[in-house]
Amino acid sequence: MFDAAVFGSLFLTLFVIMDPPGITPIFLALTSGRPVKVQRRMAGQAAAVAFGVIAVFGIGGQQILDYLHVSVPALMIAGGLLLLLIALDLLTGKSDEPTQTKDVNVALVPLGMPLLAGPGAIVSVILAVQHARGLEGQVAVWSAIAVMHVVLWLTMRYSLLIIRVIKEGGVVLVTRLSGMMLSAIAVQQIINGVIQVVHTA
């Protein structure tokens, strides 16, 4: 009752797209300045939000997009623009302001969506669910999704140990580097969306 090939294929695809090692410095940058208990809770919240979004689109993603008359390229461009705004805040140091630290739950946006549950992951899951054959395929698909989010949660939760080593100065450096990486991811996502629009035009 389990298709190992489907599980392995989707898990590897989601691992590359969601990139647990790459999300670590961004998670540290966005949650810096908060108590450790809050950071751990946010790691769980981010993974839960991402799983919820992925699950919703896995169950009825194509119908949702069709109903809203939203194309996949439009979803990619919108997600890229949102990530670019967050990246600019990290690069300019606005993320260090107390208002952001106290008032904004970054576990929801941008961590849960669109960093983790971004257009790439959503489209991959929609296609995997549509192409899964029988009960074995569906079990493999949803198992891969669940295991991937457990890996994400563990990666973010235990990345907090890095803060104890790099101290405050290291966190600032990680924040700037994360902003640069995130801006590149955002621009690439926008480019991919524009390319798809041109191809379908």
PDB file of C-alpha atoms in Angstrom:
ATOM      1  CA  MET A   1       0.000   0.000   0.000  1.00  0.00           C
ATOM      2  CA  PHE A   2       2.939   2.352  -0.578  1.00  0.00           C
ATOM      3  CA  ASP A   3       4.704   3.565  -3.725  1.00  0.00           C
ATOM      4  CA  ALA A   4       8.324   4.223  -2.723  1.00  0.00           C
ATOM      5  CA  ALA A   5       9.229   5.674  -6.115  1.00  0.00           C
ATOM      6  CA  VAL A   6       6.506   8.334  -5.902  1.00  0.00           C
ATOM      7  CA  PHE A   7       7.481   9.105  -2.306  1.00  0.00           C
ATOM      8  CA  GLY A   8      11.161   9.506  -3.156  1.00  0.00           C
ATOM      9  CA  SER A   9      10.505  11.611  -6.236  1.00  0.00           C
ATOM     10  CA  LEU A  10       8.175  14.087  -4.513  1.00  0.00           C
ATOM     11  CA  PHE A  11      10.267  14.252  -1.334  1.00  0.00           C
ATOM     12  CA  LEU A  12      13.429  15.102  -3.280  1.00  0.00           C
ATOM     13  CA  THR A  13      11.531  17.664  -5.359  1.00  0.00           C
ATOM     14  CA  LEU A  14      10.120  19.381  -2.270  1.00  0.00           C
ATOM     15  CA  PHE A  15      13.510  19.201  -0.520  1.00  0.00           C
ATOM     16  CA  VAL A  16      15.161  21.057  -3.398  1.00  0.00           C
ATOM     17  CA  ILE A  17      12.363  23.639  -3.663  1.00  0.00           C
ATOM     18  CA  MET A  18      11.791  24.255   0.064  1.00  0.00           C
ATOM     19  CA  ASP A  19      15.534  23.938   0.818  1.00  0.00           C
ATOM     20  CA  PRO A  20      15.705  23.266   4.601  1.00  0.00           C
ATOM     21  CA  PRO A  21      19.445  24.125   4.862  1.00  0.00           C
ATOM     22  CA  GLY A  22      18.899  27.357   2.925  1.00  0.00           C
ATOM     23  CA  ILE A  23      15.929  28.418   5.043  1.00  0.00           C
ATOM     24  CA  THR A  24      18.022  28.218   8.235  1.00  0.00           C
ATOM     25  CA  PRO A  25      19.816  31.599   7.959  1.00  0.00           C
ATOM     26  CA  ILE A  26      16.597  33.294   6.833  1.00  0.00           C
ATOM     27  CA  PHE A  27      14.723  31.837   9.808  1.00  0.00           C
ATOM     28  CA  LEU A  28      17.478  33.018  12.166  1.00  0.00           C
ATOM     29  CA  ALA A  29      17.414  36.504  10.649  1.00  0.00           C
ATOM     30  CA  LEU A  30      13.640  36.877  10.824  1.00  0.00           C
ATOM     31  CA  THR A  31      13.307  35.555  14.380  1.00  0.00           C
ATOM     32  CA  SER A  32      16.348  37.214  15.951  1.00  0.00           C
ATOM     33  CA  GLY A  33      15.652  39.245  19.085  1.00  0.00           C
ATOM     34  CA  ARG A  34      12.835  37.012  20.276  1.00  0.00           C
ATOM     35  CA  PRO A  35      12.957  34.701  23.324  1.00  0.00           C
ATOM     36  CA  VAL A  36      14.063  31.138  22.582  1.00  0.00           C
ATOM     37  CA  LYS A  37      10.631  29.734  23.495  1.00  0.00           C
ATOM     38  CA  VAL A  38       8.991  32.107  21.031  1.00  0.00           C
ATOM     39  CA  GLN A  39      11.464  31.178  18.305  1.00  0.00           C
ATOM     40  CA  ARG A  40      10.791  27.477  18.859  1.00  0.00           C
ATOM     41  CA  ARG A  41       7.066  28.072  18.714  1.00  0.00           C
ATOM     42  CA  MET A  42       7.498  30.049  15.502  1.00  0.00           C
ATOM     43  CA  ALA A  43       9.427  27.159  13.962  1.00  0.00           C
ATOM     44  CA  GLY A  44       6.437  24.917  14.622  1.00  0.00           C
ATOM     45  CA  GLN A  45       3.983  27.546  13.410  1.00  0.00           C
ATOM     46  CA  ALA A  46       5.889  28.106  10.163  1.00  0.00           C
ATOM     47  CA  ALA A  47       5.977  24.374   9.419  1.00  0.00           C
ATOM     48  CA  ALA A  48       2.284  24.014  10.315  1.00  0.00           C
ATOM     49  CA  VAL A  49       1.242  26.969   8.138  1.00  0.00           C
ATOM     50  CA  ALA A  50       3.278  25.653   5.221  1.00  0.00           C
ATOM     51  CA  PHE A  51       1.741  22.194   5.627  1.00  0.00           C
ATOM     52  CA  GLY A  52      -1.755  23.676   5.810  1.00  0.00           C
ATOM     53  CA  VAL A  53      -1.278  25.706   2.644  1.00  0.00           C
ATOM     54  CA  ILE A  54       0.270  22.764   0.783  1.00  0.00           C
ATOM     55  CA  ALA A  55      -2.515  20.441   1.964  1.00  0.00           C
ATOM     56  CA  VAL A  56      -5.255  22.833   0.824  1.00  0.00           C
ATOM     57  CA  PHE A  57      -3.719  23.195  -2.627  1.00  0.00           C
ATOM     58  CA  GLY A  58      -3.005  19.472  -2.780  1.00  0.00           C
ATOM     59  CA  ILE A  59      -6.690  18.721  -2.213  1.00  0.00           C
ATOM     60  CA  GLY A  60      -8.221  21.407  -4.424  1.00  0.00           C
ATOM     61  CA  GLY A  61      -5.429  23.548  -5.803  1.00  0.00           C
ATOM     62  CA  GLN A  62      -6.356  23.535  -9.467  1.00  0.00           C
ATOM     63  CA  GLN A  63      -9.999  24.274  -8.650  1.00  0.00           C
ATOM     64  CA  ILE A  64      -8.960  27.175  -6.392  1.00  0.00           C
ATOM     65  CA  LEU A  65      -6.762  28.726  -9.078  1.00  0.00           C
ATOM     66  CA  ASP A  66      -9.424  28.240 -11.749  1.00  0.00           C
ATOM     67  CA  TYR A  67     -12.136  29.762  -9.546  1.00  0.00           C
ATOM     68  CA  LEU A  68     -10.016  32.839  -8.802  1.00  0.00           C
ATOM     69  CA  HIS A  69      -8.869  33.033 -12.444  1.00  0.00           C
ATOM     70  CA  VAL A  70      -5.265  33.056 -11.225  1.00  0.00           C
ATOM     71  CA  SER A  71      -2.554  31.473 -13.350  1.00  0.00           C
ATOM     72  CA  VAL A  72       0.522  29.764 -11.980  1.00  0.00           C
ATOM     73  CA  PRO A  73       2.847  32.438 -13.460  1.00  0.00           C
ATOM     74  CA  ALA A  74       0.817  35.159 -11.710  1.00  0.00           C
ATOM     75  CA  LEU A  75       1.178  33.236  -8.448  1.00  0.00           C
ATOM     76  CA  MET A  76       4.940  33.011  -8.972  1.00  0.00           C
ATOM     77  CA  ILE A  77       5.311  36.741  -9.729  1.00  0.00           C
ATOM     78  CA  ALA A  78       3.180  37.769  -6.731  1.00  0.00           C
ATOM     79  CA  GLY A  79       5.175  35.498  -4.422  1.00  0.00           C
ATOM     80  CA  GLY A  80       8.429  36.880  -5.809  1.00  0.00           C
ATOM     81  CA  LEU A  81       7.359  40.481  -5.195  1.00  0.00           C
ATOM     82  CA  LEU A  82       6.391  39.672  -1.597  1.00  0.00           C
ATOM     83  CA  LEU A  83       9.738  37.985  -0.974  1.00  0.00           C
ATOM     84  CA  LEU A  84      11.557  40.948  -2.512  1.00  0.00           C
ATOM     85  CA  LEU A  85       9.912  43.329  -0.034  1.00  0.00           C
ATOM     86  CA  ILE A  86      11.026  41.133   2.880  1.00  0.00           C
ATOM     87  CA  ALA A  87      14.537  40.872   1.432  1.00  0.00           C
ATOM     88  CA  LEU A  88      14.836  44.667   1.189  1.00  0.00           C
ATOM     89  CA  ASP A  89      13.878  44.972   4.861  1.00  0.00           C
ATOM     90  CA  LEU A  90      16.588  42.478   5.808  1.00  0.00           C
ATOM     91  CA  LEU A  91      19.207  44.240   3.680  1.00  0.00           C
ATOM     92  CA  THR A  92      18.430  47.705   5.029  1.00  0.00           C
ATOM     93  CA  GLY A  93      18.217  46.598   8.647  1.00  0.00           C
ATOM     94  CA  LYS A  94      14.535  47.381   9.120  1.00  0.00           C
ATOM     95  CA  SER A  95      13.999  43.852  10.430  1.00  0.00           C
ATOM     96  CA  ASP A  96      15.956  44.830  13.557  1.00  0.00           C
ATOM     97  CA  GLU A  97      13.361  47.412  14.609  1.00  0.00           C
ATOM     98  CA  PRO A  98      11.451  46.582  17.817  1.00  0.00           C
ATOM     99  CA  THR A  99       8.049  46.992  16.133  1.00  0.00           C
ATOM    100  CA  GLN A 100       8.729  44.089  13.834  1.00  0.00           C
ATOM    101  CA  THR A 101      10.111  41.952  16.630  1.00  0.00           C
ATOM    102  CA  LYS A 102       7.070  42.476  18.841  1.00  0.00           C
ATOM    103  CA  ASP A 103       4.121  42.850  16.510  1.00  0.00           C
ATOM    104  CA  VAL A 104       4.680  40.713  13.423  1.00  0.00           C
ATOM    105  CA  ASN A 105       4.422  36.944  13.373  1.00  0.00           C
ATOM    106  CA  VAL A 106       6.899  36.099  10.623  1.00  0.00           C
ATOM    107  CA  ALA A 107       6.032  32.415  11.059  1.00  0.00           C
ATOM    108  CA  LEU A 108       2.928  33.118   8.982  1.00  0.00           C
ATOM    109  CA  VAL A 109       4.383  35.523   6.396  1.00  0.00           C
ATOM    110  CA  PRO A 110       6.942  35.215   4.912  1.00  0.00           C
ATOM    111  CA  LEU A 111       8.167  31.936   6.499  1.00  0.00           C
ATOM    112  CA  GLY A 112       5.087  29.758   6.211  1.00  0.00           C
ATOM    113  CA  MET A 113       3.953  31.413   2.992  1.00  0.00           C
ATOM    114  CA  PRO A 114       5.522  32.078   0.497  1.00  0.00           C
ATOM    115  CA  LEU A 115       9.036  31.013   1.594  1.00  0.00           C
ATOM    116  CA  LEU A 116       8.169  27.410   2.467  1.00  0.00           C
ATOM    117  CA  ALA A 117       4.792  26.969   0.780  1.00  0.00           C
ATOM    118  CA  GLY A 118       5.753  28.928  -2.307  1.00  0.00           C
ATOM    119  CA  PRO A 119       4.478  28.634  -5.886  1.00  0.00           C
ATOM    120  CA  GLY A 120       7.066  25.972  -6.763  1.00  0.00           C
ATOM    121  CA  ALA A 121       6.061  23.676  -3.911  1.00  0.00           C
ATOM    122  CA  ILE A 122       2.347  24.287  -4.512  1.00  0.00           C
ATOM    123  CA  VAL A 123       2.550  23.447  -8.215  1.00  0.00           C
ATOM    124  CA  SER A 124       4.676  20.342  -7.528  1.00  0.00           C
ATOM    125  CA  VAL A 125       2.121  19.042  -5.029  1.00  0.00           C
ATOM    126  CA  ILE A 126      -0.852  19.774  -7.309  1.00  0.00           C
ATOM    127  CA  LEU A 127       0.797  17.813 -10.134  1.00  0.00           C
ATOM    128  CA  ALA A 128       1.866  14.958  -7.819  1.00  0.00           C
ATOM    129  CA  VAL A 129      -1.670  14.532  -6.460  1.00  0.00           C
ATOM    130  CA  GLN A 130      -3.159  14.624  -9.961  1.00  0.00           C
ATOM    131  CA  HIS A 131      -0.727  12.020 -11.323  1.00  0.00           C
ATOM    132  CA  ALA A 132      -0.703   9.668  -8.307  1.00  0.00           C
ATOM    133  CA  ARG A 133      -2.272   6.337  -9.244  1.00  0.00           C
ATOM    134  CA  GLY A 134      -4.506   4.536  -6.804  1.00  0.00           C
ATOM    135  CA  LEU A 135      -4.365   4.458  -3.039  1.00  0.00           C
ATOM    136  CA  GLU A 136      -0.667   3.525  -3.004  1.00  0.00           C
ATOM    137  CA  GLY A 137       0.256   6.651  -4.953  1.00  0.00           C
ATOM    138  CA  GLN A 138      -1.874   8.962  -2.818  1.00  0.00           C
ATOM    139  CA  VAL A 139      -0.449   7.522   0.420  1.00  0.00           C
ATOM    140  CA  ALA A 140       3.084   8.021  -0.934  1.00  0.00           C
ATOM    141  CA  VAL A 141       2.362  11.621  -1.979  1.00  0.00           C
ATOM    142  CA  TRP A 142       0.893  12.678   1.361  1.00  0.00           C
ATOM    143  CA  SER A 143       3.592  10.792   3.287  1.00  0.00           C
ATOM    144  CA  ALA A 144       6.274  12.703   1.369  1.00  0.00           C
ATOM    145  CA  ILE A 145       4.524  15.992   2.140  1.00  0.00           C
ATOM    146  CA  ALA A 146       4.239  15.168   5.862  1.00  0.00           C
ATOM    147  CA  VAL A 147       7.853  13.965   6.202  1.00  0.00           C
ATOM    148  CA  MET A 148       9.144  17.045   4.375  1.00  0.00           C
ATOM    149  CA  HIS A 149       7.417  19.358   6.823  1.00  0.00           C
ATOM    150  CA  VAL A 150       8.761  17.414   9.794  1.00  0.00           C
ATOM    151  CA  VAL A 151      12.256  17.892   8.341  1.00  0.00           C
ATOM    152  CA  LEU A 152      11.579  21.622   7.943  1.00  0.00           C
ATOM    153  CA  TRP A 153      10.390  21.925  11.546  1.00  0.00           C
ATOM    154  CA  LEU A 154      13.419  20.057  12.922  1.00  0.00           C
ATOM    155  CA  THR A 155      15.801  22.141  10.800  1.00  0.00           C
ATOM    156  CA  MET A 156      14.357  25.462  11.982  1.00  0.00           C
ATOM    157  CA  ARG A 157      13.971  24.396  15.609  1.00  0.00           C
ATOM    158  CA  TYR A 158      17.538  23.201  16.038  1.00  0.00           C
ATOM    159  CA  SER A 159      19.022  26.025  13.958  1.00  0.00           C
ATOM    160  CA  LEU A 160      18.523  28.137  17.088  1.00  0.00           C
ATOM    161  CA  LEU A 161      21.648  26.487  18.489  1.00  0.00           C
ATOM    162  CA  ILE A 162      23.618  28.465  15.900  1.00  0.00           C
ATOM    163  CA  ILE A 163      22.634  31.752  17.574  1.00  0.00           C
ATOM    164  CA  ARG A 164      24.435  30.714  20.761  1.00  0.00           C
ATOM    165  CA  VAL A 165      27.628  30.314  18.756  1.00  0.00           C
ATOM    166  CA  ILE A 166      27.565  33.335  16.421  1.00  0.00           C
ATOM    167  CA  LYS A 167      26.254  35.864  19.011  1.00  0.00           C
ATOM    168  CA  GLU A 168      24.663  39.223  18.134  1.00  0.00           C
ATOM    169  CA  GLY A 169      27.273  40.332  15.598  1.00  0.00           C
ATOM    170  CA  GLY A 170      26.915  37.070  13.746  1.00  0.00           C
ATOM    171  CA  VAL A 171      23.151  37.443  13.651  1.00  0.00           C
ATOM    172  CA  VAL A 172      23.511  40.857  11.959  1.00  0.00           C
ATOM    173  CA  LEU A 173      25.852  39.342   9.367  1.00  0.00           C
ATOM    174  CA  VAL A 174      23.485  36.425   8.777  1.00  0.00           C
ATOM    175  CA  THR A 175      20.598  38.886   8.404  1.00  0.00           C
ATOM    176  CA  ARG A 176      22.390  40.826   5.651  1.00  0.00           C
ATOM    177  CA  LEU A 177      23.466  37.664   3.830  1.00  0.00           C
ATOM    178  CA  SER A 178      19.943  36.285   4.119  1.00  0.00           C
ATOM    179  CA  GLY A 179      18.545  39.464   2.613  1.00  0.00           C
ATOM    180  CA  MET A 180      20.885  39.131  -0.348  1.00  0.00           C
ATOM    181  CA  MET A 181      20.023  35.457  -0.886  1.00  0.00           C
ATOM    182  CA  LEU A 182      16.316  36.093  -0.483  1.00  0.00           C
ATOM    183  CA  SER A 183      16.383  38.964  -2.972  1.00  0.00           C
ATOM    184  CA  ALA A 184      18.058  36.687  -5.530  1.00  0.00           C
ATOM    185  CA  ILE A 185      15.418  33.993  -4.917  1.00  0.00           C
ATOM    186  CA  ALA A 186      12.659  36.586  -5.303  1.00  0.00           C
ATOM    187  CA  VAL A 187      14.041  38.006  -8.556  1.00  0.00           C
ATOM    188  CA  GLN A 188      14.516  34.508  -9.995  1.00  0.00           C
ATOM    189  CA  GLN A 189      10.933  33.624  -9.075  1.00  0.00           C
ATOM    190  CA  ILE A 190       9.662  36.759 -10.827  1.00  0.00           C
ATOM    191  CA  ILE A 191      11.795  35.970 -13.897  1.00  0.00           C
ATOM    192  CA  ASN A 192      10.427  32.410 -14.023  1.00  0.00           C
ATOM    193  CA  GLY A 193       6.890  33.734 -13.835  1.00  0.00           C
ATOM    194  CA  VAL A 194       7.496  36.282 -16.620  1.00  0.00           C
ATOM    195  CA  ILE A 195       9.092  33.601 -18.817  1.00  0.00           C
ATOM    196  CA  GLN A 196       6.043  31.375 -18.377  1.00  0.00           C
ATOM    197  CA  VAL A 197       3.740  34.287 -19.243  1.00  0.00           C
ATOM    198  CA  VAL A 198       5.733  34.928 -22.450  1.00  0.00           C
ATOM    199  CA  HIS A 199       5.661  31.244 -23.404  1.00  0.00           C
ATOM    200  CA  THR A 200       1.904  30.976 -22.924  1.00  0.00           C
ATOM    201  CA  ALA A 201       1.141  34.281 -24.673  1.00  0.00           C
TER     202      ALA A 201
END
